[in-house]
Coordinates of C-alpha atoms in Angstrom, one line a residue:
Chain A
M28 CA 214.8 102.4 -10.6
T29 CA 217.7 103.3 -9.3
Q30 CA 219.3 104.7 -6.1
T31 CA 220.2 108.2 -6.4
D32 CA 222.1 111.2 -4.6
A33 CA 219.2 113.1 -4.4
G34 CA 217.0 110.7 -2.3
W35 CA 216.2 111.3 1.4
V36 CA 214.2 110.2 4.0
K37 CA 213.0 113.1 6.5
I38 CA 211.4 111.7 9.9
V39 CA 209.6 115.1 11.0
G40 CA 207.8 116.5 14.1
L41 CA 204.4 118.3 13.7
G42 CA 203.7 119.2 17.1
P43 CA 201.0 118.4 19.2
G44 CA 198.4 120.2 16.7
N45 CA 199.0 123.8 16.4
E46 CA 200.1 125.0 13.5
T47 CA 202.2 127.9 14.8
M48 CA 204.1 124.6 16.7
V49 CA 205.8 123.6 14.1
T50 CA 209.5 124.7 13.8
A51 CA 210.7 126.4 11.0
Q52 CA 212.7 123.1 9.5
V53 CA 210.1 120.9 9.9
Q54 CA 208.1 123.3 7.1
E55 CA 211.7 123.6 5.6
V56 CA 211.3 120.0 5.0
L57 CA 207.7 119.3 3.9
A58 CA 207.9 122.1 1.3
E59 CA 211.2 120.3 -0.2
A60 CA 209.4 116.8 0.1
T61 CA 207.8 115.0 -3.4
D62 CA 205.8 113.0 -1.2
V63 CA 204.5 112.6 2.9
V64 CA 203.7 109.1 4.4
G65 CA 202.0 108.5 7.7
Y66 CA 199.1 108.1 9.9
I67 CA 195.7 109.4 7.9
P68 CA 194.8 112.2 10.7
Y69 CA 198.6 113.5 10.7
V70 CA 199.3 113.8 6.9
K71 CA 195.4 115.5 7.0
R72 CA 197.7 117.9 8.4
I73 CA 200.2 118.4 5.0
P74 CA 198.5 121.0 3.1
E75 CA 197.9 119.7 -1.1
R76 CA 200.5 121.0 -3.9
P77 CA 201.9 120.2 -7.1
G78 CA 204.6 118.2 -7.1
L79 CA 203.4 116.4 -3.5
T80 CA 201.9 112.9 -3.3
L81 CA 200.6 112.5 -0.5
H82 CA 200.2 108.8 1.3
A83 CA 197.8 108.3 4.2
T84 CA 197.6 104.5 6.1
D85 CA 196.4 103.1 8.7
N86 CA 197.5 102.6 12.5
R87 CA 199.9 100.2 13.0
I88 CA 201.4 99.7 10.2
E89 CA 204.1 101.2 10.6
I90 CA 206.6 98.9 9.6
E91 CA 205.1 98.5 6.3
R92 CA 205.0 102.6 6.2
A93 CA 208.5 103.0 7.0
T94 CA 209.7 100.7 4.4
H95 CA 208.3 102.2 1.4
A96 CA 209.4 105.2 2.6
L97 CA 212.7 103.7 2.6
E98 CA 212.2 102.2 -1.0
M99 CA 210.8 105.7 -2.6
A100 CA 214.3 107.7 -1.1
A101 CA 216.7 104.7 -2.8
S102 CA 214.3 105.7 -6.1
G103 CA 215.6 109.3 -5.0
K104 CA 212.3 110.3 -4.1
R105 CA 212.9 113.1 -1.0
V106 CA 210.5 111.5 1.4
A107 CA 208.5 113.1 5.1
V108 CA 207.5 110.8 7.1
V109 CA 205.8 112.2 9.7
S110 CA 204.2 111.9 12.6
S111 CA 202.8 114.0 15.1
G112 CA 204.6 115.4 18.8
D113 CA 208.2 114.4 18.7
P114 CA 209.5 111.5 16.1
G115 CA 212.1 110.1 18.2
V116 CA 208.6 109.5 21.3
F117 CA 206.4 107.0 20.7
A118 CA 206.4 107.7 17.1
M119 CA 207.8 106.8 13.5
A120 CA 211.3 107.5 13.9
S121 CA 212.2 104.1 16.2
A122 CA 209.9 102.5 13.0
V123 CA 212.2 103.8 10.6
F124 CA 215.3 102.2 12.1
E125 CA 213.5 98.9 12.7
A126 CA 213.1 99.0 9.0
L127 CA 216.3 99.9 7.4
E128 CA 217.4 97.1 9.9
A129 CA 215.8 94.4 8.3
G130 CA 215.6 95.9 4.9
K131 CA 218.2 95.8 1.5
P132 CA 222.0 96.8 3.0
E133 CA 221.9 99.9 0.1
W134 CA 219.7 101.5 2.3
L135 CA 221.6 102.5 4.8
N136 CA 223.7 104.8 2.6
L137 CA 220.3 107.1 2.0
N138 CA 220.9 110.8 3.5
I139 CA 218.1 110.0 6.8
Q140 CA 217.4 112.6 9.2
V141 CA 215.4 113.1 11.9
L142 CA 213.2 116.5 12.7
P143 CA 212.3 117.4 16.5
G144 CA 208.7 118.1 17.5
I145 CA 207.2 119.7 20.3
T146 CA 206.6 115.9 21.9
A147 CA 202.2 115.8 23.2
M148 CA 204.0 115.7 27.6
L149 CA 206.1 118.8 27.0
A150 CA 203.4 120.6 25.1
A151 CA 200.7 119.1 28.3
S152 CA 202.8 120.0 31.1
A153 CA 203.1 123.9 30.0
R154 CA 199.2 124.1 29.7
I155 CA 199.4 122.6 33.3
G156 CA 202.5 124.6 34.3
A157 CA 205.4 123.4 35.1
P158 CA 204.7 119.3 36.3
M159 CA 207.9 118.4 34.7
G160 CA 210.6 121.1 36.1
H161 CA 212.3 118.1 38.5
D162 CA 213.5 114.6 36.8
F163 CA 210.3 113.2 35.3
A164 CA 209.4 109.3 33.5
A165 CA 208.2 109.3 29.8
I166 CA 206.1 105.2 29.8
N167 CA 203.7 104.4 26.4
L168 CA 200.7 102.7 28.8
S169 CA 200.3 100.9 25.4
D170 CA 200.8 97.0 25.7
N171 CA 200.9 96.4 21.8
L172 CA 204.5 95.9 21.5
K173 CA 205.4 94.5 25.0
P174 CA 204.0 93.0 27.8
W175 CA 201.5 94.7 30.6
S176 CA 203.8 93.6 33.4
L177 CA 206.6 95.1 31.9
I178 CA 204.3 98.5 32.1
E179 CA 204.0 97.8 35.8
K180 CA 207.1 97.5 36.8
R181 CA 208.1 100.7 35.2
L182 CA 205.3 102.8 37.0
R183 CA 206.3 101.1 40.3
L184 CA 210.4 101.9 39.7
A185 CA 209.6 105.7 38.4
G186 CA 207.5 105.8 41.4
E187 CA 210.1 104.4 44.0
A188 CA 212.5 106.9 42.4
G189 CA 210.1 110.1 42.9
F190 CA 210.3 110.8 39.4
A191 CA 206.7 112.8 38.0
M192 CA 205.4 111.1 34.7
G193 CA 204.4 111.2 31.5
F194 CA 202.0 108.2 29.5
Y195 CA 201.2 108.1 26.4
N196 CA 197.9 106.1 25.1
P197 CA 196.9 106.2 27.9
R198 CA 192.9 103.9 27.0
S199 CA 192.1 102.7 24.6
K200 CA 188.7 100.9 23.5
S201 CA 191.0 97.8 22.9
R202 CA 191.8 97.4 26.9
P203 CA 189.8 99.6 29.3
H204 CA 190.2 98.6 32.5
Q205 CA 194.0 98.6 32.5
F206 CA 194.6 102.3 33.1
G207 CA 192.8 101.5 36.4
R208 CA 195.2 99.2 37.3
A209 CA 198.1 101.6 36.4
L210 CA 196.0 104.2 38.6
E211 CA 196.2 101.3 41.2
I212 CA 199.8 101.0 41.3
L213 CA 200.4 104.5 41.3
R214 CA 198.2 105.8 44.3
E215 CA 200.2 102.7 46.3
A216 CA 203.7 103.8 44.5
C217 CA 203.3 107.9 45.2
G218 CA 200.9 108.2 47.4
G219 CA 196.7 109.2 47.0
E220 CA 197.7 112.6 47.7
T221 CA 199.4 113.2 44.0
L222 CA 198.6 115.2 41.8
I223 CA 197.8 114.1 38.6
S224 CA 196.9 115.7 35.4
F225 CA 194.3 115.1 32.4
A226 CA 195.5 117.2 29.2
R227 CA 193.0 116.5 26.2
D228 CA 193.5 117.9 22.9
V229 CA 196.4 119.5 23.8
S230 CA 197.3 122.3 21.5
K231 CA 193.9 121.5 19.4
P232 CA 189.9 122.9 19.7
G233 CA 188.9 121.6 22.7
E234 CA 191.5 121.0 24.7
T235 CA 191.1 120.2 28.4
I236 CA 193.1 120.4 31.2
T237 CA 192.5 118.9 35.1
T238 CA 193.8 118.3 37.8
V239 CA 192.7 116.1 40.7
T240 CA 194.7 114.0 43.1
L241 CA 195.4 110.1 42.8
D242 CA 192.5 109.2 44.9
E243 CA 189.9 111.2 43.3
A244 CA 191.4 109.7 39.8
T245 CA 189.0 107.8 37.6
P246 CA 190.3 105.4 34.4
E247 CA 187.2 107.1 32.4
M248 CA 189.5 110.6 32.8
A249 CA 191.5 109.0 30.0
D250 CA 191.2 108.3 26.4
M251 CA 193.8 107.5 23.1
R252 CA 194.2 111.4 22.6
T253 CA 194.4 112.6 26.8
V254 CA 198.3 113.1 28.1
V255 CA 198.1 112.2 32.0
I256 CA 200.7 113.8 34.3
V257 CA 201.7 112.7 37.5
G258 CA 203.8 114.7 39.6
N259 CA 206.5 114.1 42.4
A260 CA 205.4 114.3 46.6
D261 CA 206.5 117.5 45.7
T262 CA 204.9 118.6 42.7
R263 CA 201.7 121.6 44.3
R264 CA 199.3 124.5 42.8
V265 CA 199.7 127.7 42.7
G266 CA 196.7 129.6 41.5
R267 CA 195.2 128.1 38.5
H268 CA 198.9 126.4 37.3
V269 CA 200.4 122.7 38.6
Y270 CA 204.2 122.6 39.2
T271 CA 207.2 121.3 40.9
P272 CA 209.5 123.1 41.9
R273 CA 213.2 122.5 41.0
F274 CA 214.8 121.1 43.9
A275 CA 214.1 118.1 46.5
K276 CA 215.3 116.1 49.3
E277 CA 216.6 113.4 49.8
G278 CA 214.5 111.0 48.5
Chain B
M77 CA 202.3 150.7 39.3
T78 CA 199.1 149.9 39.0
Q79 CA 198.5 146.1 38.6
T80 CA 196.9 146.5 34.2
D81 CA 195.6 143.7 32.3
A82 CA 197.7 144.2 29.8
G83 CA 200.7 142.6 31.1
W84 CA 202.1 139.1 31.5
V85 CA 204.4 136.8 31.5
K86 CA 205.1 134.2 29.0
I87 CA 208.4 131.8 29.7
V88 CA 209.2 130.6 26.7
G89 CA 211.3 128.3 24.7
L90 CA 213.8 128.7 22.5
G91 CA 215.4 125.2 21.6
P92 CA 218.6 124.0 21.6
G93 CA 220.1 126.8 19.9
N94 CA 219.4 126.9 15.9
E95 CA 217.0 129.5 14.9
T96 CA 214.9 126.9 12.5
M97 CA 214.0 125.4 15.7
V98 CA 211.6 127.9 17.3
T99 CA 208.3 127.7 16.5
A100 CA 206.2 130.0 15.2
Q101 CA 204.1 131.0 19.2
V102 CA 207.5 131.7 21.0
Q103 CA 208.6 133.6 17.4
E104 CA 205.1 135.6 18.1
V105 CA 205.5 136.3 22.0
L106 CA 209.3 137.6 20.8
A107 CA 207.4 140.3 19.1
E108 CA 205.6 141.4 21.7
A109 CA 207.2 141.7 24.3
T110 CA 208.1 145.2 26.3
D111 CA 210.7 143.6 28.6
V112 CA 213.2 139.9 27.5
V113 CA 213.8 138.2 30.9
G114 CA 217.2 135.6 30.9
Y115 CA 220.1 133.8 31.6
I116 CA 222.9 135.6 29.2
P117 CA 223.7 133.7 26.6
Y118 CA 219.7 133.1 25.6
V119 CA 219.5 136.4 26.1
K120 CA 221.9 137.1 24.0
R121 CA 220.1 134.7 20.9
I122 CA 216.7 137.8 20.9
P123 CA 217.6 140.5 18.4
E124 CA 217.3 144.0 19.9
R125 CA 214.5 146.8 18.5
P126 CA 213.0 149.9 19.9
G127 CA 210.6 149.6 22.3
L128 CA 212.2 146.2 24.0
T129 CA 214.1 146.6 27.2
L130 CA 216.5 142.5 27.4
H131 CA 217.0 142.1 30.8
A132 CA 220.0 139.4 31.1
T133 CA 221.1 138.3 34.3
D134 CA 223.9 135.7 35.2
N135 CA 223.3 131.8 35.8
R136 CA 222.0 130.7 39.6
I137 CA 220.1 133.8 40.6
E138 CA 216.5 132.0 38.6
I139 CA 213.9 133.5 42.0
E140 CA 215.6 136.6 41.8
R141 CA 215.2 136.8 37.7
A142 CA 211.6 135.2 37.7
T143 CA 210.2 137.9 40.4
H144 CA 211.6 140.8 38.4
A145 CA 209.9 139.5 36.1
L146 CA 206.3 139.1 37.8
E147 CA 206.8 142.2 39.3
M148 CA 206.7 143.9 34.9
A149 CA 203.9 142.0 34.8
A150 CA 202.3 143.5 37.6
S151 CA 203.5 146.5 36.3
G152 CA 202.0 146.5 32.7
K153 CA 205.1 145.0 30.7
R154 CA 204.5 141.8 28.5
V155 CA 207.3 139.7 29.4
A156 CA 209.4 137.3 28.1
V157 CA 211.3 134.5 30.4
V158 CA 213.7 132.8 28.1
S159 CA 215.1 129.1 28.8
S160 CA 217.2 127.4 25.8
G161 CA 215.0 123.8 25.0
D162 CA 212.2 124.1 26.9
P163 CA 211.6 126.0 29.6
G164 CA 209.1 123.5 31.7
V165 CA 212.7 120.9 31.5
F166 CA 215.4 121.7 34.0
A167 CA 214.3 125.2 33.3
M168 CA 212.8 129.0 34.2
A169 CA 208.8 127.8 34.0
S170 CA 209.6 126.1 37.6
A171 CA 211.2 129.3 39.1
V172 CA 208.5 131.1 38.1
F173 CA 206.1 129.4 39.9
E174 CA 208.0 128.6 43.0
A175 CA 208.3 132.8 43.1
L176 CA 204.9 133.2 41.6
E177 CA 204.4 131.5 45.0
A178 CA 206.7 133.2 47.7
G179 CA 205.8 136.7 46.1
K180 CA 202.6 139.1 46.3
P181 CA 198.6 137.2 46.7
E182 CA 197.6 139.1 43.8
W183 CA 200.2 137.8 41.0
L184 CA 198.0 135.1 41.4
N185 CA 195.4 137.0 38.6
L186 CA 198.7 137.9 36.3
N187 CA 198.3 136.3 33.4
I188 CA 201.1 133.9 33.2
Q189 CA 201.5 130.8 30.0
V190 CA 204.1 128.4 29.2
L191 CA 204.9 128.0 26.1
P192 CA 207.4 125.1 25.5
G193 CA 210.3 124.4 22.7
I194 CA 213.0 121.7 21.7
T195 CA 214.1 120.3 25.4
A196 CA 217.8 119.2 24.2
M197 CA 217.6 115.9 25.4
L198 CA 215.0 115.9 22.2
A199 CA 217.4 116.8 19.8
A200 CA 219.7 115.2 20.9
S201 CA 217.8 111.8 20.2
A202 CA 217.2 112.7 16.9
R203 CA 221.0 114.6 16.4
I204 CA 221.9 110.9 17.4
G205 CA 218.9 108.6 15.6
A206 CA 215.8 107.4 17.8
P207 CA 218.2 106.1 20.9
M208 CA 214.2 107.7 23.3
G209 CA 212.1 105.4 20.9
H210 CA 210.5 103.1 24.1
D211 CA 210.4 104.3 27.7
F212 CA 212.7 106.6 28.7
A213 CA 213.8 108.7 32.4
A214 CA 214.8 112.5 32.7
I215 CA 217.7 113.1 35.1
N216 CA 218.9 116.7 36.2
L217 CA 222.6 115.2 37.2
S218 CA 223.1 118.2 39.0
D219 CA 223.6 118.9 43.1
N220 CA 222.8 121.8 42.9
L221 CA 219.5 122.0 44.2
K222 CA 219.5 118.0 45.7
P223 CA 221.3 115.6 47.2
W224 CA 223.9 114.0 45.2
S225 CA 222.2 110.0 47.1
L226 CA 218.8 110.9 45.0
I227 CA 220.3 110.7 42.1
E228 CA 221.9 107.6 42.6
K229 CA 219.1 105.9 43.7
R230 CA 217.2 107.3 40.7
L231 CA 220.1 106.5 38.7
R232 CA 220.1 103.4 40.2
L233 CA 215.5 102.8 40.3
A234 CA 216.0 104.0 36.2
G235 CA 218.7 101.7 35.4
E236 CA 216.2 98.2 36.8
A237 CA 213.9 100.0 35.6
G238 CA 214.6 99.7 31.9
F239 CA 214.0 102.7 30.6
A240 CA 216.7 104.6 28.4
M241 CA 217.8 107.7 30.4
G242 CA 218.8 111.1 29.5
F243 CA 220.7 113.9 31.6
Y244 CA 221.2 117.4 31.4
N245 CA 224.2 118.8 33.0
P246 CA 226.3 116.1 33.2
R247 CA 229.3 117.6 34.6
S248 CA 230.8 120.6 35.7
K249 CA 234.3 122.3 36.6
S250 CA 232.4 122.6 40.4
R251 CA 232.0 118.9 40.5
P252 CA 234.2 117.0 38.0
H253 CA 233.6 113.9 40.3
Q254 CA 230.6 112.8 40.0
F255 CA 229.7 112.0 36.4
G256 CA 232.6 109.5 36.8
R257 CA 230.7 108.0 39.3
A258 CA 227.3 107.9 37.8
L259 CA 229.3 106.1 34.7
E260 CA 230.2 103.4 38.1
I261 CA 226.3 103.0 38.7
L262 CA 225.6 103.0 35.0
R263 CA 227.4 99.8 34.3
E264 CA 226.0 98.5 37.1
A265 CA 222.5 99.0 36.7
C266 CA 222.8 98.6 32.9
G267 CA 224.9 96.8 31.9
G268 CA 228.8 98.1 30.5
E269 CA 227.5 96.9 26.0
T270 CA 224.6 99.7 26.3
L271 CA 224.8 102.4 24.3
I272 CA 226.2 106.3 26.0
S273 CA 225.7 108.9 23.1
F274 CA 227.5 112.4 23.8
A275 CA 226.2 115.5 22.2
R276 CA 227.8 118.2 22.6
D277 CA 226.5 121.7 21.0
V278 CA 223.3 120.1 20.0
S279 CA 222.4 122.4 16.1
K280 CA 225.1 124.7 17.0
P281 CA 228.4 125.7 14.7
G282 CA 230.6 122.7 15.8
E283 CA 227.9 120.2 17.0
T284 CA 229.7 116.9 17.7
I285 CA 227.9 113.5 18.4
T286 CA 229.7 110.5 19.9
T287 CA 228.6 107.0 20.9
V288 CA 230.2 104.3 23.2
T289 CA 229.2 101.6 25.3
L290 CA 229.4 102.2 28.8
D291 CA 232.5 100.3 29.6
E292 CA 234.1 102.7 26.8
A293 CA 233.4 105.8 28.2
T294 CA 235.2 108.3 30.6
P295 CA 234.1 111.3 32.4
E296 CA 235.9 113.8 30.3
M297 CA 233.4 112.6 26.9
A298 CA 230.9 115.7 29.1
D299 CA 231.0 118.6 30.3
M300 CA 228.1 121.2 30.8
R301 CA 227.4 121.9 27.1
T302 CA 226.9 118.1 27.1
V303 CA 223.8 116.4 26.8
V304 CA 223.9 112.8 27.6
I305 CA 221.5 110.0 26.1
V306 CA 222.3 106.1 27.8
G307 CA 220.0 103.6 25.4
N308 CA 218.4 100.4 27.3
A309 CA 219.4 96.8 26.8
D310 CA 217.6 96.5 23.1
T311 CA 219.3 100.0 22.2
R312 CA 221.3 99.7 19.3
R313 CA 223.6 100.9 15.4
V314 CA 222.4 100.2 12.5
G315 CA 224.5 102.0 10.0
R316 CA 225.9 105.8 10.9
H317 CA 222.2 105.8 13.2
V318 CA 221.7 104.8 17.2
Y319 CA 217.9 104.1 18.0
T320 CA 215.5 101.6 20.1
P321 CA 213.0 99.1 19.4
R322 CA 208.9 100.1 20.1
F323 CA 209.0 96.5 21.1
A324 CA 210.2 95.4 25.0
K325 CA 210.9 92.0 25.5
E326 CA 209.7 90.9 29.8
G327 CA 212.0 93.4 31.9

């Protein structure tokens, strides 16, 4: 296989699920690609067409998938790596750069681009109102790639800082107790009256949005299809909406 | 003026500037609106057409603009409130809910929706590589609406937590010294070898991306058209790209 200038890897964000939330520049990449690489449910969103090969792979093999994309690009293919949401937020962009770092030196000359998408946290925020309208933090609650103790530390410090927070991967079957522990820490760090919203299947059929206080929140309110958003001390309800004011007093 | 069910307020994100980064659902709202309300440079992005009235207003009168949008919707108009980036991130969505809270009780029944856009921080992140590929915080460095002491506290705590960080409104003519102070705090909290990227006019003509270490960074590298991104201790270069790995060790 000879490397050609024609090959590329474009890591694109498909947004939270609704096809009207995909940008035109991502649609264009998908129209030009010879190969699409990604996790099974995301690749399912790509319509088949002549000249396009779909490579759907299972979860937790992100590095193998990224390496495969780089290999194909080096052989002249135009490869779209698809993520839901934004590829730069707990998704495939970092995995591709990890594979690039561990890969063949000549891959450093490949045309690699990241094209953003609407990330789940901000899609959820929009449906809730404007809970991220002030300073905020985004935390992946999965301990697959970092120790749980670091997650606890970050929850405490983000609470102390007065950040609103968005949580990705809040709860899975393999670690059912951790999200309950996260809620305990948040009650201590933020106060039990702080609002917390559970946004499930955002922008998809069956979307549900539930807002309660931290005192009222239970672990069962979240699963892996849920994005969780915690407000800051000023976050409040107005009518059907939940928002965080733009201003803040001394912290 | 009689309130009719036909009126609405949709607060929409135009993305960072490039028209191919606007979602189809936002384009549809703009096609259906009778009125567009927003800050002058954002309203300039909306093409004129028969039946559409453009209301471009100056900066720093967000509440007046939001109240005007709610008044028009109550009288049956279909009002698009436009923000650059994402309206829920340091933009018009919170201002509309503030105006709703302070406004007429009957406005609570209005159809108000927020439609997300690509926020500047994540557009910049994509152009840089994947610097927000792990847990991160977003901080507005302007002290128009909060005390500077709170910003300093948040910088320190975000550094201690090991968050990558994205900064909006890093520097303006009215407060030229604060960004230098922010850089000092970041050097102390994160270490001088940490990478910092300055992304100016992202996705627009003349876009520039510069990455240096915190020790090398100077206040003049940022202005109000710049988004600043600071990595965490693991953020590194690979070829032309800067990325943060998905994994982390004990913090």
